[in-house]
PDB file of N, CA and C in Angstrom:
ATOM      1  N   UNK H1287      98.462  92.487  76.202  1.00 52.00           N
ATOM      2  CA  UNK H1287      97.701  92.850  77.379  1.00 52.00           C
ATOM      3  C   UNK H1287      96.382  93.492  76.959  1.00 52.00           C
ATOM      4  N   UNK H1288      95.616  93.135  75.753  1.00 47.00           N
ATOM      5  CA  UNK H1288      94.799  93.477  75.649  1.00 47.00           C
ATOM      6  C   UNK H1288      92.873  92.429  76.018  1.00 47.00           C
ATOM      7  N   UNK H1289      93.132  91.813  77.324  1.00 69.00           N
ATOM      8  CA  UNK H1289      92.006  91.428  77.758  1.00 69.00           C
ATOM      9  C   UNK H1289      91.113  92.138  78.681  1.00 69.00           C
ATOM     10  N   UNK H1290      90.140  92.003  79.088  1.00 66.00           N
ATOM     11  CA  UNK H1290      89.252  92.277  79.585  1.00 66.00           C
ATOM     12  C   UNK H1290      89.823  92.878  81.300  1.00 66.00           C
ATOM     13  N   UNK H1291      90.508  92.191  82.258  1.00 70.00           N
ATOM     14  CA  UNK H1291      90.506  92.009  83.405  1.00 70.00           C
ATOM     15  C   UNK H1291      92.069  93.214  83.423  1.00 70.00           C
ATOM     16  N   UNK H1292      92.555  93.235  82.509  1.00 82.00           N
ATOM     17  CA  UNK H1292      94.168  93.917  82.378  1.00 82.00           C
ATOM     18  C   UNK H1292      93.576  95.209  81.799  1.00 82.00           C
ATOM     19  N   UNK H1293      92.590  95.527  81.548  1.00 93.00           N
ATOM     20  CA  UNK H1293      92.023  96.926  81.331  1.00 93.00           C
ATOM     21  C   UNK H1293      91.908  97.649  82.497  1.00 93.00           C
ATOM     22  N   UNK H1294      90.743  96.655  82.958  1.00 95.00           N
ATOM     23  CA  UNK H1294      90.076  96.849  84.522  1.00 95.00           C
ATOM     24  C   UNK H1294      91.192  97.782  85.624  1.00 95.00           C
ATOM     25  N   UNK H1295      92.198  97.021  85.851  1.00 97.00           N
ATOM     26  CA  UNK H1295      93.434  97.433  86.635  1.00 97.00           C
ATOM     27  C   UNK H1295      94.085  98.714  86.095  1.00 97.00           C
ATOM     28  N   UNK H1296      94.527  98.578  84.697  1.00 97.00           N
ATOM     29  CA  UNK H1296      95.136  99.942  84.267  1.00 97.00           C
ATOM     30  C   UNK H1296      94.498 101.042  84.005  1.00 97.00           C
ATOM     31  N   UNK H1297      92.757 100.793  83.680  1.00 97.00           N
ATOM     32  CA  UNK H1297      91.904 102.400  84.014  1.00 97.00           C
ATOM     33  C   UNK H1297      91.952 102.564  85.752  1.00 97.00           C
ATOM     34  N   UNK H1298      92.273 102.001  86.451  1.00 98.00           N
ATOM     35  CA  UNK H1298      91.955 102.251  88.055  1.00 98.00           C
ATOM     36  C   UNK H1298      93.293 103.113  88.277  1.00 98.00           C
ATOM     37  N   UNK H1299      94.173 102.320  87.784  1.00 98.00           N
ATOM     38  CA  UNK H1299      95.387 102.919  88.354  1.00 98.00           C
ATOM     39  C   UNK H1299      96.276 104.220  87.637  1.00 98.00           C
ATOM     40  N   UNK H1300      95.585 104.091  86.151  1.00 97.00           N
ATOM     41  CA  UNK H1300      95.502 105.416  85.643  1.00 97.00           C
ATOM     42  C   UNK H1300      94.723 106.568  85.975  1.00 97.00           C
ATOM     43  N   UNK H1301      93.664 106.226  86.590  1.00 98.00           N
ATOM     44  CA  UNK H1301      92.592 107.158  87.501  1.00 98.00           C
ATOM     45  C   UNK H1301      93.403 107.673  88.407  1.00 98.00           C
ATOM     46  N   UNK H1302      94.289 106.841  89.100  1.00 97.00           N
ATOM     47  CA  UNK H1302      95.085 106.924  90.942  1.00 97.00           C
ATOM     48  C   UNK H1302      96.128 108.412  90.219  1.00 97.00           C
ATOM     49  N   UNK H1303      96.731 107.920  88.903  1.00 95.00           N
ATOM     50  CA  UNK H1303      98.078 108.944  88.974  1.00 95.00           C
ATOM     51  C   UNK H1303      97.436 110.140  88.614  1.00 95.00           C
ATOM     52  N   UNK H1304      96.629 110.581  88.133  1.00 97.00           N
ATOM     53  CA  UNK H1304      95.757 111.518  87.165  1.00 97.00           C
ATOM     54  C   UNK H1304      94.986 112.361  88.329  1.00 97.00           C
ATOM     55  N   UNK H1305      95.095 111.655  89.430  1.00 95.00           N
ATOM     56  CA  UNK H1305      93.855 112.129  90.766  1.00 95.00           C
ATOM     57  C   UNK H1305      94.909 113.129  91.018  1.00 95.00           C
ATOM     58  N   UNK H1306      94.696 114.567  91.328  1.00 92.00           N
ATOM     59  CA  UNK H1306      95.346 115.843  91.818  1.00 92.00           C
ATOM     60  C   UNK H1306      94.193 115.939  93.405  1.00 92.00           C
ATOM     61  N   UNK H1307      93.180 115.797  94.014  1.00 92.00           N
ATOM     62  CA  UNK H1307      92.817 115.874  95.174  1.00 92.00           C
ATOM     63  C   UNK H1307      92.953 114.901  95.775  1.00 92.00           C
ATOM     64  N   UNK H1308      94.322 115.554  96.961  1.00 87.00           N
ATOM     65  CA  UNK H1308      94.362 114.419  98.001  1.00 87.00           C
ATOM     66  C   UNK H1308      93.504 113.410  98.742  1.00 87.00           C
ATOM     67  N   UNK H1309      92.383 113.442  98.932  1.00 85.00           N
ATOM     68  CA  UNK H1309      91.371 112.784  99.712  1.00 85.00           C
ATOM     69  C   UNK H1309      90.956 111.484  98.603  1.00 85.00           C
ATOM     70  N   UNK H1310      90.709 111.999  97.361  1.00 95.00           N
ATOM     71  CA  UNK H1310      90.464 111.341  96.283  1.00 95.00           C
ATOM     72  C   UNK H1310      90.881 110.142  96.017  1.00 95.00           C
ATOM     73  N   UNK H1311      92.296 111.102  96.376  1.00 94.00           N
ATOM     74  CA  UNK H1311      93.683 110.085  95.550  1.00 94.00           C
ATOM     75  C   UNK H1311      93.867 108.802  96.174  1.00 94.00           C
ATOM     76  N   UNK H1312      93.398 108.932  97.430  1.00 93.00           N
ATOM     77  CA  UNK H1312      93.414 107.922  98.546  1.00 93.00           C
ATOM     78  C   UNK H1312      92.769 106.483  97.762  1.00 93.00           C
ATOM     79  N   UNK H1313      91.244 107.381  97.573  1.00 96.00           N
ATOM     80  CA  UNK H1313      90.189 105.854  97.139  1.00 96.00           C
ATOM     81  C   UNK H1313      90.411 105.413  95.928  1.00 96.00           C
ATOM     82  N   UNK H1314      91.132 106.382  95.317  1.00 97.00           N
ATOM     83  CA  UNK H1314      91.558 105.857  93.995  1.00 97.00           C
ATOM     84  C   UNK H1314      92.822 104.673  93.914  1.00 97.00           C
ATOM     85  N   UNK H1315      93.436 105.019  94.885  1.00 97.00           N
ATOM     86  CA  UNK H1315      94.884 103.915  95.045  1.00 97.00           C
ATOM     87  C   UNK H1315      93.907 102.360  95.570  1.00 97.00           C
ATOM     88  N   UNK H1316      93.320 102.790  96.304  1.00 97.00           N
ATOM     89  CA  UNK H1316      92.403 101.719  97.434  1.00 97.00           C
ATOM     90  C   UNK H1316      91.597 100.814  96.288  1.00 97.00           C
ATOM     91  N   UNK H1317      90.873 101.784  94.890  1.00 98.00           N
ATOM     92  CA  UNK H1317      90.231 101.198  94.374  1.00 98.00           C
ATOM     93  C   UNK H1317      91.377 100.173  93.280  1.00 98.00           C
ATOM     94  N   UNK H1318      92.543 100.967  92.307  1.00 98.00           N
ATOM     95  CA  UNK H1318      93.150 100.445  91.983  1.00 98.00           C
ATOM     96  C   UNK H1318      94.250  99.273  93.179  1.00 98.00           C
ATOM     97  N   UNK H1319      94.411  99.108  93.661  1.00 98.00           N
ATOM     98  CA  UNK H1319      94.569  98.283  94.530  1.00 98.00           C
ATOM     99  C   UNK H1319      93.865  96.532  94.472  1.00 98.00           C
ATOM    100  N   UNK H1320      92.801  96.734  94.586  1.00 98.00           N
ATOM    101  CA  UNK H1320      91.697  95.599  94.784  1.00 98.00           C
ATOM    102  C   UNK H1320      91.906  95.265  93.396  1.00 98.00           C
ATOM    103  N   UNK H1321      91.612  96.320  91.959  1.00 97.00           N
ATOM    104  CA  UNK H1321      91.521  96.148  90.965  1.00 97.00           C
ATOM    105  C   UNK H1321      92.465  94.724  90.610  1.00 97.00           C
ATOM    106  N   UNK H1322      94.028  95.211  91.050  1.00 98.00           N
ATOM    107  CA  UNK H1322      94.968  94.419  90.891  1.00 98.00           C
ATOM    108  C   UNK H1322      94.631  93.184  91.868  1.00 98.00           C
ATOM    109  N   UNK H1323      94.407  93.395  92.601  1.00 98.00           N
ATOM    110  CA  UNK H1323      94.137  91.887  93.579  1.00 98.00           C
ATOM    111  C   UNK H1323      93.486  90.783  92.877  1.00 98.00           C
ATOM    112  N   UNK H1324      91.984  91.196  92.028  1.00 96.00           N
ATOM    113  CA  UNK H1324      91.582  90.445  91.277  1.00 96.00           C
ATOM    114  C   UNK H1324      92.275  90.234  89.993  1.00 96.00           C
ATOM    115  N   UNK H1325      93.021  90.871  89.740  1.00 96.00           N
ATOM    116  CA  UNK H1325      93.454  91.128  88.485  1.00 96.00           C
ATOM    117  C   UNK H1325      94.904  89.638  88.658  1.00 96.00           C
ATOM    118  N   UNK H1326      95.437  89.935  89.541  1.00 96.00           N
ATOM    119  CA  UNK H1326      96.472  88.658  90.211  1.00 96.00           C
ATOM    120  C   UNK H1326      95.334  87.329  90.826  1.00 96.00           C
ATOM    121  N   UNK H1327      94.341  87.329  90.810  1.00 96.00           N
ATOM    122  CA  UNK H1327      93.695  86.209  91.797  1.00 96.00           C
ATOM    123  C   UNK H1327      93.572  85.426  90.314  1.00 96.00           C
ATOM    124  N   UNK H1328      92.848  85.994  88.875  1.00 93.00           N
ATOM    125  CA  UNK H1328      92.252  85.953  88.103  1.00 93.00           C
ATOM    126  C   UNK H1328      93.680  85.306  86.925  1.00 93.00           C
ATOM    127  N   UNK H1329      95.016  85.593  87.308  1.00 93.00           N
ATOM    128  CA  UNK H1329      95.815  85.036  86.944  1.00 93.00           C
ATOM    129  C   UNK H1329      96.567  83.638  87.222  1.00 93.00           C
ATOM    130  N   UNK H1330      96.479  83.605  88.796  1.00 93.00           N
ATOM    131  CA  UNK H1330      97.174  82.474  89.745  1.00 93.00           C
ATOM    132  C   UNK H1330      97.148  81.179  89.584  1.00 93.00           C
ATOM    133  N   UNK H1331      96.472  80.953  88.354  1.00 92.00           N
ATOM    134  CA  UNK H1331      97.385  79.266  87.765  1.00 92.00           C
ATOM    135  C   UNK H1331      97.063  79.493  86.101  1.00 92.00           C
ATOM    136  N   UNK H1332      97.794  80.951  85.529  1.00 90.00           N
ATOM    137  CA  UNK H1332      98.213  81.104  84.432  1.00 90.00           C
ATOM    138  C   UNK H1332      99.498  81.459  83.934  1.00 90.00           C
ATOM    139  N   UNK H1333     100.287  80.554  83.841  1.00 88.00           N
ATOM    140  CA  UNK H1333     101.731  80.816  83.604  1.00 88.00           C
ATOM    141  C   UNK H1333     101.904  81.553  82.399  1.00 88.00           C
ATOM    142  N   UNK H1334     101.364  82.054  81.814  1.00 89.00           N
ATOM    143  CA  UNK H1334     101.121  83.439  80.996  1.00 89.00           C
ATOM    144  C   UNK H1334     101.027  84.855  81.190  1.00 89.00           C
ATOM    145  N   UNK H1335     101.202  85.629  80.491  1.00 91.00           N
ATOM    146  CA  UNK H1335     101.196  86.621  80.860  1.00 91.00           C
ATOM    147  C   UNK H1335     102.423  87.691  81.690  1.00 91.00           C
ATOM    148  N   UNK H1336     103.201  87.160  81.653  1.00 93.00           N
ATOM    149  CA  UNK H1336     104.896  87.506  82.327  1.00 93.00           C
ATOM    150  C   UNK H1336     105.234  89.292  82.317  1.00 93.00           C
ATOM    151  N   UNK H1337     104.659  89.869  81.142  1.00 94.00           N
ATOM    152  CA  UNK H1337     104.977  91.228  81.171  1.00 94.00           C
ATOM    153  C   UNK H1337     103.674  91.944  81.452  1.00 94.00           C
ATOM    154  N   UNK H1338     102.760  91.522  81.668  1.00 95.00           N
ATOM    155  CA  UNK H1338     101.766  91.902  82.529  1.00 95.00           C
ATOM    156  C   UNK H1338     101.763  92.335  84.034  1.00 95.00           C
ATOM    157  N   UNK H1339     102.273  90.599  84.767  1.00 95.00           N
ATOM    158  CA  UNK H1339     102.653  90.487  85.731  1.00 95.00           C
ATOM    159  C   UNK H1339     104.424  91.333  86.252  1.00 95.00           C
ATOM    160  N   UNK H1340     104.929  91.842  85.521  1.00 96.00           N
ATOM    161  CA  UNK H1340     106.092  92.918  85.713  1.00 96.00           C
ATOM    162  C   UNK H1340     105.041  94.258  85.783  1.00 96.00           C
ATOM    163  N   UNK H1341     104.225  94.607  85.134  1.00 96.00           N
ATOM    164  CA  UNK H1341     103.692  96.085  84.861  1.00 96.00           C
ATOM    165  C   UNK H1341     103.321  95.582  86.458  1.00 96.00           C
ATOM    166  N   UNK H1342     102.255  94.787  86.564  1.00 97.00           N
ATOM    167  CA  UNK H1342     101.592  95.196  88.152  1.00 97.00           C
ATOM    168  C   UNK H1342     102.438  95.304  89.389  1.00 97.00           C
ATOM    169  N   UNK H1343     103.337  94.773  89.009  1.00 97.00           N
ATOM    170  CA  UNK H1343     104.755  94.723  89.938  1.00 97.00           C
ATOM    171  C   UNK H1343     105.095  96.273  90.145  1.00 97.00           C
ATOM    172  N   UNK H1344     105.027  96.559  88.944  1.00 98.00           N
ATOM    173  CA  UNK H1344     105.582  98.541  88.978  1.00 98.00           C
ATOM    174  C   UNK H1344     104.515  99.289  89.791  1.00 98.00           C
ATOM    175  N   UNK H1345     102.980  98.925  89.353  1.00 98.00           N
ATOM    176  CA  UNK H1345     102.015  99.516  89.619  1.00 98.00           C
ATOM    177  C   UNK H1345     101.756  99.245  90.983  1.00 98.00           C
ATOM    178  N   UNK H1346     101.864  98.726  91.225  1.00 98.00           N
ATOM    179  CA  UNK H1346     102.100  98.079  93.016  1.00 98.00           C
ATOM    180  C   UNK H1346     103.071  98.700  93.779  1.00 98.00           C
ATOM    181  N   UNK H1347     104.052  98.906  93.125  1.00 98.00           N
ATOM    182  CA  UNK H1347     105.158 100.489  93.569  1.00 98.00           C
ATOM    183  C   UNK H1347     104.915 101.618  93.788  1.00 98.00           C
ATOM    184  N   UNK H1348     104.602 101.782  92.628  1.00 97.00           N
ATOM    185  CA  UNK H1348     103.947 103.326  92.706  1.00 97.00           C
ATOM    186  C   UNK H1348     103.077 103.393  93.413  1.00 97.00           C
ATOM    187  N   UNK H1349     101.613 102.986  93.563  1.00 98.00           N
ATOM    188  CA  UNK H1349     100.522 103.048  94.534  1.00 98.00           C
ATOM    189  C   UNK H1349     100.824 102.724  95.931  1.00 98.00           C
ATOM    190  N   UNK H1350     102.202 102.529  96.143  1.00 97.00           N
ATOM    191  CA  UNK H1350     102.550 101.861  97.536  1.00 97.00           C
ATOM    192  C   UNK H1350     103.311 103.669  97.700  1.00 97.00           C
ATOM    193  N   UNK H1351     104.427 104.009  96.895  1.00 96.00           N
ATOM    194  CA  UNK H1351     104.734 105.317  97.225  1.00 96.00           C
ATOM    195  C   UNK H1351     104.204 106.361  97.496  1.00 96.00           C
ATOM    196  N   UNK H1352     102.949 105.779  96.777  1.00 94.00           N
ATOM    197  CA  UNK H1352     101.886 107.425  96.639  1.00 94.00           C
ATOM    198  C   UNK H1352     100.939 107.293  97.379  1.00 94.00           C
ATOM    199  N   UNK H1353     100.690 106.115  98.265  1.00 94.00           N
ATOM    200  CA  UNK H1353      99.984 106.463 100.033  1.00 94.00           C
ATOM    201  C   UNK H1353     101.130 106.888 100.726  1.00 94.00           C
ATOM    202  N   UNK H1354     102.275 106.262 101.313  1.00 94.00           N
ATOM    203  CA  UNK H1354     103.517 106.901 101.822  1.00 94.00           C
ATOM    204  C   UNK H1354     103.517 108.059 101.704  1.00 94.00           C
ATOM    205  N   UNK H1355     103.997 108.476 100.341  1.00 92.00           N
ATOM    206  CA  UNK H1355     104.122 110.018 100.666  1.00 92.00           C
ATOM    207  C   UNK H1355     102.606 110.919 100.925  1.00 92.00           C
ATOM    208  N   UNK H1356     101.275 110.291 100.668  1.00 88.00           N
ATOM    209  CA  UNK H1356     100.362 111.182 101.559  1.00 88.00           C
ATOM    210  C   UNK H1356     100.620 111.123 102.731  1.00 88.00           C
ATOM    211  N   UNK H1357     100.812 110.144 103.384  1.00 86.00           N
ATOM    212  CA  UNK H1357     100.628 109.985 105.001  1.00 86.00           C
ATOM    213  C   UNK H1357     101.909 110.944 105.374  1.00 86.00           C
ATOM    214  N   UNK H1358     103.103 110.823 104.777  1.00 88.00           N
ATOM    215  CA  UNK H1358     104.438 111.712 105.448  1.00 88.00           C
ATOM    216  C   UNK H1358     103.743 113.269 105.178  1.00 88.00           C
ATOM    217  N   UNK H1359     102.591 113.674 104.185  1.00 85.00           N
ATOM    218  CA  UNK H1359     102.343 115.217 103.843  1.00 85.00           C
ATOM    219  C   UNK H1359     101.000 115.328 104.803  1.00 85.00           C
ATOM    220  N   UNK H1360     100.722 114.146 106.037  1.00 83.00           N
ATOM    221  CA  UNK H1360      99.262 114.453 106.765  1.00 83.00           C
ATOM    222  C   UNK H1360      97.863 114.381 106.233  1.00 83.00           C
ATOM    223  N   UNK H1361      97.993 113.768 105.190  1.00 70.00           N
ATOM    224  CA  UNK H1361      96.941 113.631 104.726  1.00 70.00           C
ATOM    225  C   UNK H1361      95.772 112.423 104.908  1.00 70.00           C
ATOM    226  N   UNK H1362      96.705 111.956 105.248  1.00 64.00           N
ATOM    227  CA  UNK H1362      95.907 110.707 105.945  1.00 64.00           C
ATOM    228  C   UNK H1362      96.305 110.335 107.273  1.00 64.00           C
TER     229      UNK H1362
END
């Protein structure tokens, strides 16, 4: 996983877990988010890459839990 576009996604979404201000944390999920969107668009007729495509699977979890639980703490 060392290309160009699989960086892109894991500094965004390493930014998202690392963010301690709620408001922040928001645009940071939002930004890692998209990151991955291209990051999957940029894959979608490469049958390569299999444990890549598991990490974003996780990372897509987590950034899905960690708006949830802002919105259940009012923050959004």
């Amino acid at each position: 996983m060392n290309e160009i576009g699989s960086q892109a996604w894991v500094a965004c979404f390493e930014s998202a877990f690392m963010e301690l201000d709620p408001k922040r944390l928001i645009e940071r999920i939002d930004k890692a988010e998209a990151a991955i969107d291209t990051r999957l668009f940029n894959l979608r007729n490469d049958s390569d890459h299999h444990e890549e495509r598991v990490l974003i699977t996780d990372a897509q979890r987590s950034l899905r839990y960690w708006r949830e639980s802002q919105v259940r703490k009012g923050f959004l």
